[in-house]
mmCIF file of N, CA, C and O in Angstrom:
data_model
loop_
_atom_site.group_PDB
_atom_site.id
_atom_site.type_symbol
_atom_site.label_atom_id
_atom_site.label_comp_id
_atom_site.label_asym_id
_atom_site.label_seq_id
_atom_site.Cartn_x
_atom_site.Cartn_y
_atom_site.Cartn_z
ATOM 1 N N ALA A 1 0.826 -1.192 0.000
ATOM 2 C CA ALA A 1 0.000 0.000 0.000
ATOM 3 C C ALA A 1 0.876 1.263 0.000
ATOM 4 O O ALA A 1 0.531 2.247 -0.641
ATOM 5 N N PHE A 2 1.981 1.196 0.747
ATOM 6 C CA PHE A 2 2.870 2.360 0.793
ATOM 7 C C PHE A 2 3.456 2.664 -0.580
ATOM 8 O O PHE A 2 3.516 3.825 -1.000
ATOM 9 N N LEU A 3 3.871 1.630 -1.295
ATOM 10 C CA LEU A 3 4.445 1.851 -2.629
ATOM 11 C C LEU A 3 3.412 2.420 -3.590
ATOM 12 O O LEU A 3 3.743 3.285 -4.421
ATOM 13 N N VAL A 4 2.183 1.984 -3.488
ATOM 14 C CA VAL A 4 1.112 2.533 -4.321
ATOM 15 C C VAL A 4 0.906 4.009 -3.986
ATOM 16 O O VAL A 4 0.752 4.846 -4.877
ATOM 17 N N TYR A 5 0.923 4.329 -2.704
ATOM 18 C CA TYR A 5 0.775 5.719 -2.256
ATOM 19 C C TYR A 5 1.887 6.593 -2.826
ATOM 20 O O TYR A 5 1.626 7.660 -3.382
ATOM 21 N N VAL A 6 3.116 6.138 -2.695
ATOM 22 C CA VAL A 6 4.256 6.911 -3.196
ATOM 23 C C VAL A 6 4.179 7.047 -4.718
ATOM 24 O O VAL A 6 4.389 8.132 -5.264
ATOM 25 N N ALA A 7 3.862 5.966 -5.403
ATOM 26 C CA ALA A 7 3.777 6.005 -6.864
ATOM 27 C C ALA A 7 2.691 6.972 -7.333
ATOM 28 O O ALA A 7 2.881 7.699 -8.311
ATOM 29 N N SER A 8 1.585 7.019 -6.612
ATOM 30 C CA SER A 8 0.487 7.910 -7.005
ATOM 31 C C SER A 8 0.824 9.377 -6.768
ATOM 32 O O SER A 8 0.201 10.259 -7.363
ATOM 33 N N ARG A 9 1.803 9.642 -5.921
ATOM 34 C CA ARG A 9 2.201 11.023 -5.607
ATOM 35 C C ARG A 9 3.604 11.348 -6.113
ATOM 36 O O ARG A 9 4.190 12.341 -5.715
ATOM 37 N N LYS A 10 4.145 10.513 -6.997
ATOM 38 C CA LYS A 10 5.535 10.636 -7.422
ATOM 39 C C LYS A 10 5.892 12.039 -7.903
ATOM 40 O O LYS A 10 6.900 12.605 -7.482
ATOM 41 N N ASP A 11 5.089 12.618 -8.771
ATOM 42 C CA ASP A 11 5.403 13.947 -9.301
ATOM 43 C C ASP A 11 5.440 14.994 -8.190
ATOM 44 O O ASP A 11 6.349 15.821 -8.128
ATOM 45 N N GLU A 12 4.464 14.945 -7.311
ATOM 46 C CA GLU A 12 4.407 15.896 -6.191
ATOM 47 C C GLU A 12 5.599 15.699 -5.255
ATOM 48 O O GLU A 12 6.239 16.675 -4.829
ATOM 49 N N ILE A 13 5.903 14.454 -4.947
ATOM 50 C CA ILE A 13 7.027 14.149 -4.055
ATOM 51 C C ILE A 13 8.339 14.618 -4.680
ATOM 52 O O ILE A 13 9.165 15.245 -4.010
ATOM 53 N N ASP A 14 8.527 14.331 -5.953
ATOM 54 C CA ASP A 14 9.754 14.764 -6.646
ATOM 55 C C ASP A 14 9.892 16.276 -6.648
ATOM 56 O O ASP A 14 10.993 16.804 -6.482
ATOM 57 N N LYS A 15 8.786 16.971 -6.831
ATOM 58 C CA LYS A 15 8.813 18.439 -6.868
ATOM 59 C C LYS A 15 9.168 19.021 -5.498
ATOM 60 O O LYS A 15 9.929 19.988 -5.400
ATOM 61 N N GLU A 16 8.630 18.435 -4.437
ATOM 62 C CA GLU A 16 8.838 18.951 -3.079
ATOM 63 C C GLU A 16 10.165 18.513 -2.468
ATOM 64 O O GLU A 16 10.631 19.122 -1.503
ATOM 65 N N ARG A 17 10.765 17.472 -3.006
ATOM 66 C CA ARG A 17 11.942 16.859 -2.380
ATOM 67 C C ARG A 17 13.095 17.824 -2.125
ATOM 68 O O ARG A 17 13.606 17.885 -1.002
ATOM 69 N N PRO A 18 13.558 18.607 -3.123
ATOM 70 C CA PRO A 18 14.718 19.471 -2.851
ATOM 71 C C PRO A 18 14.491 20.456 -1.698
ATOM 72 O O PRO A 18 15.347 20.592 -0.822
ATOM 73 N N ALA A 19 13.340 21.117 -1.681
ATOM 74 C CA ALA A 19 13.069 22.091 -0.616
ATOM 75 C C ALA A 19 12.919 21.388 0.734
ATOM 76 O O ALA A 19 13.403 21.890 1.756
ATOM 77 N N SER A 20 12.273 20.232 0.733
ATOM 78 C CA SER A 20 12.106 19.486 1.985
ATOM 79 C C SER A 20 13.453 19.041 2.534
ATOM 80 O O SER A 20 13.717 19.169 3.731
ATOM 81 N N LEU A 21 14.303 18.501 1.674
ATOM 82 C CA LEU A 21 15.615 18.055 2.139
ATOM 83 C C LEU A 21 16.460 19.217 2.648
ATOM 84 O O LEU A 21 17.160 19.076 3.651
ATOM 85 N N GLU A 22 16.387 20.352 1.986
ATOM 86 C CA GLU A 22 17.145 21.520 2.450
ATOM 87 C C GLU A 22 16.657 21.971 3.821
ATOM 88 O O GLU A 22 17.453 22.255 4.719
ATOM 89 N N ARG A 23 15.341 22.024 4.000
ATOM 90 C CA ARG A 23 14.758 22.424 5.289
ATOM 91 C C ARG A 23 15.198 21.460 6.388
ATOM 92 O O ARG A 23 15.623 21.875 7.468
ATOM 93 N N LEU A 24 15.129 20.182 6.105
ATOM 94 C CA LEU A 24 15.503 19.178 7.105
ATOM 95 C C LEU A 24 17.002 19.180 7.374
ATOM 96 O O LEU A 24 17.438 19.000 8.507
ATOM 97 N N ARG A 25 17.804 19.401 6.342
ATOM 98 C CA ARG A 25 19.260 19.472 6.519
ATOM 99 C C ARG A 25 19.617 20.655 7.405
ATOM 100 O O ARG A 25 20.447 20.551 8.307
ATOM 101 N N GLU A 26 18.979 21.790 7.175
ATOM 102 C CA GLU A 26 19.240 22.972 7.994
ATOM 103 C C GLU A 26 18.869 22.725 9.452
ATOM 104 O O GLU A 26 19.573 23.172 10.357
ATOM 105 N N ARG A 27 17.772 22.002 9.679
ATOM 106 C CA ARG A 27 17.401 21.662 11.057
ATOM 107 C C ARG A 27 18.454 20.784 11.701
ATOM 108 O O ARG A 27 18.814 20.980 12.862
ATOM 109 N N ALA A 28 18.963 19.827 10.943
ATOM 110 C CA ALA A 28 19.980 18.922 11.488
ATOM 111 C C ALA A 28 21.273 19.670 11.794
ATOM 112 O O ALA A 28 21.908 19.430 12.815
ATOM 113 N N VAL A 29 21.664 20.592 10.933
ATOM 114 C CA VAL A 29 22.877 21.383 11.160
ATOM 115 C C VAL A 29 22.678 22.302 12.371
ATOM 116 O O VAL A 29 23.582 22.473 13.182
ATOM 117 N N ALA A 30 21.483 22.855 12.519
ATOM 118 C CA ALA A 30 21.204 23.802 13.602
ATOM 119 C C ALA A 30 21.370 23.175 14.980
ATOM 120 O O ALA A 30 21.684 23.885 15.942
ATOM 121 N N VAL A 31 21.189 21.870 15.083
ATOM 122 C CA VAL A 31 21.338 21.224 16.391
ATOM 123 C C VAL A 31 22.761 20.749 16.621
ATOM 124 O O VAL A 31 23.034 20.059 17.593
ATOM 125 N N GLY A 32 23.672 21.138 15.734
ATOM 126 C CA GLY A 32 25.083 20.889 15.973
ATOM 127 C C GLY A 32 25.698 19.737 15.218
ATOM 128 O O GLY A 32 26.777 19.285 15.564
ATOM 129 N N GLY A 33 25.038 19.276 14.199
ATOM 130 C CA GLY A 33 25.593 18.160 13.444
ATOM 131 C C GLY A 33 26.559 18.593 12.359
ATOM 132 O O GLY A 33 26.590 19.741 11.948
ATOM 133 N N HIS A 34 27.367 17.656 11.914
ATOM 134 C CA HIS A 34 28.270 17.886 10.789
ATOM 135 C C HIS A 34 27.436 18.005 9.528
ATOM 136 O O HIS A 34 26.421 17.338 9.373
ATOM 137 N N ARG A 35 27.854 18.862 8.589
ATOM 138 C CA ARG A 35 27.066 19.087 7.386
ATOM 139 C C ARG A 35 26.863 17.803 6.572
ATOM 140 O O ARG A 35 25.804 17.586 6.004
ATOM 141 N N ARG A 36 27.852 16.944 6.509
ATOM 142 C CA ARG A 36 27.697 15.697 5.760
ATOM 143 C C ARG A 36 26.707 14.775 6.468
ATOM 144 O O ARG A 36 25.859 14.140 5.840
ATOM 145 N N THR A 37 26.815 14.701 7.774
ATOM 146 C CA THR A 37 25.880 13.894 8.551
ATOM 147 C C THR A 37 24.471 14.473 8.426
ATOM 148 O O THR A 37 23.500 13.721 8.347
ATOM 149 N N ALA A 38 24.372 15.775 8.378
ATOM 150 C CA ALA A 38 23.070 16.427 8.275
ATOM 151 C C ALA A 38 22.335 15.992 7.014
ATOM 152 O O ALA A 38 21.112 15.841 7.023
ATOM 153 N N ARG A 39 23.059 15.771 5.939
ATOM 154 C CA ARG A 39 22.418 15.322 4.688
ATOM 155 C C ARG A 39 21.821 13.927 4.871
ATOM 156 O O ARG A 39 20.702 13.650 4.437
ATOM 157 N N VAL A 40 22.547 13.045 5.521
ATOM 158 C CA VAL A 40 22.050 11.689 5.769
ATOM 159 C C VAL A 40 20.828 11.744 6.679
ATOM 160 O O VAL A 40 19.810 11.089 6.432
ATOM 161 N N VAL A 41 20.915 12.548 7.722
ATOM 162 C CA VAL A 41 19.800 12.706 8.650
ATOM 163 C C VAL A 41 18.588 13.272 7.910
ATOM 164 O O VAL A 41 17.458 12.807 8.104
ATOM 165 N N ALA A 42 18.805 14.249 7.053
ATOM 166 C CA ALA A 42 17.704 14.842 6.291
ATOM 167 C C ALA A 42 17.037 13.802 5.398
ATOM 168 O O ALA A 42 15.805 13.756 5.304
ATOM 169 N N ASP A 43 17.821 12.968 4.739
ATOM 170 C CA ASP A 43 17.254 11.913 3.901
ATOM 171 C C ASP A 43 16.378 10.968 4.722
ATOM 172 O O ASP A 43 15.275 10.600 4.304
ATOM 173 N N LEU A 44 16.861 10.574 5.888
ATOM 174 C CA LEU A 44 16.089 9.681 6.755
ATOM 175 C C LEU A 44 14.802 10.348 7.251
ATOM 176 O O LEU A 44 13.728 9.741 7.251
ATOM 177 N N MET A 45 14.913 11.610 7.661
ATOM 178 C CA MET A 45 13.747 12.343 8.137
ATOM 179 C C MET A 45 12.713 12.513 7.030
ATOM 180 O O MET A 45 11.509 12.406 7.266
ATOM 181 N N TRP A 46 13.199 12.781 5.820
ATOM 182 C CA TRP A 46 12.292 12.975 4.690
ATOM 183 C C TRP A 46 11.510 11.687 4.417
ATOM 184 O O TRP A 46 10.297 11.716 4.220
ATOM 185 N N GLY A 47 12.210 10.567 4.429
ATOM 186 C CA GLY A 47 11.530 9.288 4.226
ATOM 187 C C GLY A 47 10.499 9.023 5.300
ATOM 188 O O GLY A 47 9.388 8.544 5.017
ATOM 189 N N LEU A 48 10.835 9.353 6.533
ATOM 190 C CA LEU A 48 9.884 9.166 7.629
ATOM 191 C C LEU A 48 8.678 10.085 7.457
ATOM 192 O O LEU A 48 7.542 9.674 7.700
ATOM 193 N N GLU A 49 8.897 11.312 7.031
ATOM 194 C CA GLU A 49 7.778 12.227 6.805
ATOM 195 C C GLU A 49 6.816 11.666 5.763
ATOM 196 O O GLU A 49 5.600 11.722 5.949
ATOM 197 N N ILE A 50 7.363 11.120 4.676
ATOM 198 C CA ILE A 50 6.516 10.537 3.637
ATOM 199 C C ILE A 50 5.719 9.366 4.227
ATOM 200 O O ILE A 50 4.509 9.238 3.993
ATOM 201 N N PHE A 51 6.398 8.517 5.000
ATOM 202 C CA PHE A 51 5.700 7.380 5.601
ATOM 203 C C PHE A 51 4.614 7.844 6.570
ATOM 204 O O PHE A 51 3.506 7.284 6.590
ATOM 205 N N LEU A 52 4.897 8.852 7.386
ATOM 206 C CA LEU A 52 3.900 9.343 8.336
ATOM 207 C C LEU A 52 2.694 9.935 7.613
ATOM 208 O O LEU A 52 1.550 9.756 8.047
ATOM 209 N N GLU A 53 2.927 10.637 6.499
ATOM 210 C CA GLU A 53 1.817 11.156 5.692
ATOM 211 C C GLU A 53 0.956 10.003 5.188
ATOM 212 O O GLU A 53 -0.276 10.069 5.232
ATOM 213 N N PHE A 54 1.612 8.947 4.704
ATOM 214 C CA PHE A 54 0.889 7.766 4.232
ATOM 215 C C PHE A 54 0.076 7.147 5.366
ATOM 216 O O PHE A 54 -1.117 6.872 5.210
ATOM 217 N N ALA A 55 0.718 6.904 6.475
ATOM 218 C CA ALA A 55 0.042 6.249 7.599
ATOM 219 C C ALA A 55 -1.168 7.049 8.058
ATOM 220 O O ALA A 55 -2.221 6.478 8.376
ATOM 221 N N GLN A 56 -1.030 8.350 8.063
ATOM 222 C CA GLN A 56 -2.155 9.188 8.465
ATOM 223 C C GLN A 56 -3.262 9.137 7.406
ATOM 224 O O GLN A 56 -4.438 9.083 7.736
ATOM 225 N N SER A 57 -2.878 9.125 6.132
ATOM 226 C CA SER A 57 -3.877 9.129 5.060
ATOM 227 C C SER A 57 -4.718 7.861 5.031
ATOM 228 O O SER A 57 -5.864 7.899 4.583
ATOM 229 N N VAL A 58 -4.176 6.748 5.507
ATOM 230 C CA VAL A 58 -4.944 5.499 5.520
ATOM 231 C C VAL A 58 -5.563 5.222 6.890
ATOM 232 O O VAL A 58 -6.126 4.152 7.113
ATOM 233 N N GLY A 59 -5.433 6.169 7.804
ATOM 234 C CA GLY A 59 -6.047 6.030 9.120
ATOM 235 C C GLY A 59 -5.237 5.223 10.110
ATOM 236 O O GLY A 59 -5.741 4.870 11.178
ATOM 237 N N GLY A 60 -3.983 4.953 9.785
ATOM 238 C CA GLY A 60 -3.136 4.180 10.681
ATOM 239 C C GLY A 60 -2.591 4.986 11.843
ATOM 240 O O GLY A 60 -2.201 4.417 12.862
ATOM 241 N N MET A 61 -2.544 6.299 11.677
ATOM 242 C CA MET A 61 -2.049 7.189 12.730
ATOM 243 C C MET A 61 -2.864 8.477 12.684
ATOM 244 O O MET A 61 -3.196 8.957 11.611
ATOM 245 N N ASP A 62 -3.133 9.028 13.856
ATOM 246 C CA ASP A 62 -3.819 10.316 13.873
ATOM 247 C C ASP A 62 -2.787 11.445 13.945
ATOM 248 O O ASP A 62 -1.584 11.201 14.108
ATOM 249 N N GLN A 63 -3.259 12.665 13.805
ATOM 250 C CA GLN A 63 -2.368 13.827 13.764
ATOM 251 C C GLN A 63 -1.546 13.956 15.038
ATOM 252 O O GLN A 63 -0.377 14.320 14.989
ATOM 253 N N ASP A 64 -2.136 13.637 16.175
ATOM 254 C CA ASP A 64 -1.396 13.723 17.447
ATOM 255 C C ASP A 64 -0.210 12.759 17.460
ATOM 256 O O ASP A 64 0.885 13.112 17.901
ATOM 257 N N PHE A 65 -0.425 11.536 16.975
ATOM 258 C CA PHE A 65 0.658 10.559 16.946
ATOM 259 C C PHE A 65 1.739 10.998 15.970
ATOM 260 O O PHE A 65 2.937 10.880 16.261
ATOM 261 N N VAL A 66 1.333 11.509 14.807
ATOM 262 C CA VAL A 66 2.310 11.986 13.806
ATOM 263 C C VAL A 66 3.145 13.115 14.402
ATOM 264 O O VAL A 66 4.367 13.122 14.282
ATOM 265 N N ALA A 67 2.505 14.062 15.077
ATOM 266 C CA ALA A 67 3.233 15.175 15.694
ATOM 267 C C ALA A 67 4.195 14.662 16.764
ATOM 268 O O ALA A 67 5.338 15.128 16.860
ATOM 269 N N ALA A 68 3.770 13.681 17.549
ATOM 270 C CA ALA A 68 4.641 13.112 18.582
ATOM 271 C C ALA A 68 5.832 12.393 17.953
ATOM 272 O O ALA A 68 6.962 12.514 18.436
ATOM 273 N N ALA A 69 5.598 11.670 16.873
ATOM 274 C CA ALA A 69 6.688 10.968 16.185
ATOM 275 C C ALA A 69 7.692 11.957 15.611
ATOM 276 O O ALA A 69 8.905 11.759 15.716
ATOM 277 N N GLN A 70 7.202 13.029 15.021
ATOM 278 C CA GLN A 70 8.105 14.042 14.473
ATOM 279 C C GLN A 70 8.886 14.722 15.591
ATOM 280 O O GLN A 70 10.076 15.000 15.443
ATOM 281 N N GLY A 71 8.246 14.977 16.722
ATOM 282 C CA GLY A 71 8.941 15.571 17.858
ATOM 283 C C GLY A 71 10.013 14.650 18.410
ATOM 284 O O GLY A 71 11.121 15.084 18.740
ATOM 285 N N ALA A 72 9.706 13.363 18.497
ATOM 286 C CA ALA A 72 10.690 12.395 18.978
ATOM 287 C C ALA A 72 11.877 12.317 18.045
ATOM 288 O O ALA A 72 13.031 12.236 18.483
ATOM 289 N N LEU A 73 11.626 12.374 16.751
ATOM 290 C CA LEU A 73 12.715 12.339 15.778
ATOM 291 C C LEU A 73 13.604 13.568 15.921
ATOM 292 O O LEU A 73 14.833 13.463 15.903
ATOM 293 N N THR A 74 13.005 14.715 16.113
ATOM 294 C CA THR A 74 13.778 15.937 16.303
ATOM 295 C C THR A 74 14.649 15.834 17.552
ATOM 296 O O THR A 74 15.813 16.242 17.543
ATOM 297 N N GLN A 75 14.123 15.259 18.623
ATOM 298 C CA GLN A 75 14.915 15.074 19.845
ATOM 299 C C GLN A 75 16.069 14.113 19.611
ATOM 300 O O GLN A 75 17.169 14.321 20.123
ATOM 301 N N LEU A 76 15.847 13.074 18.837
ATOM 302 C CA LEU A 76 16.924 12.128 18.541
ATOM 303 C C LEU A 76 18.039 12.809 17.765
ATOM 304 O O LEU A 76 19.217 12.548 18.003
ATOM 305 N N ILE A 77 17.674 13.674 16.852
ATOM 306 C CA ILE A 77 18.683 14.379 16.063
ATOM 307 C C ILE A 77 19.504 15.290 16.953
ATOM 308 O O ILE A 77 20.721 15.417 16.785
ATOM 309 N N ALA A 78 18.848 15.911 17.910
ATOM 310 C CA ALA A 78 19.531 16.859 18.785
ATOM 311 C C ALA A 78 20.383 16.170 19.855
ATOM 312 O O ALA A 78 21.267 16.795 20.434
ATOM 313 N N ALA A 79 20.123 14.900 20.095
ATOM 314 C CA ALA A 79 20.845 14.196 21.155
ATOM 315 C C ALA A 79 22.308 13.993 20.773
ATOM 316 O O ALA A 79 22.627 13.703 19.624
ATOM 317 N N PRO A 80 23.206 14.169 21.726
ATOM 318 C CA PRO A 80 24.624 13.949 21.438
ATOM 319 C C PRO A 80 24.906 12.468 21.165
ATOM 320 O O PRO A 80 24.243 11.601 21.719
ATOM 321 N N ALA A 81 25.869 12.220 20.323
ATOM 322 C CA ALA A 81 26.244 10.842 20.009
ATOM 323 C C ALA A 81 26.909 10.220 21.236
ATOM 324 O O ALA A 81 27.606 10.905 21.978
ATOM 325 N N PRO A 82 26.693 8.928 21.458
ATOM 326 C CA PRO A 82 27.304 8.280 22.634
ATOM 327 C C PRO A 82 28.812 8.172 22.487
ATOM 328 O O PRO A 82 29.378 8.199 21.474
#
């Protein structure tokens, strides 16, 4: 179902991808990460955002859960490496 969702939104996702990745990369850098690491983190966050949109669209998650998941991800990014 997820692949069908992504395929049906491919053009929109492709169009939004550069701006989304830049926004997410800047967030990762702002919390003190290395710029190269920030790109990897941004890619992972972007994929999670797409999945959360899908899960919400099919009723698997409500907006409160999506917001909590995004907040938890932001905290993980900000956490210092062990």
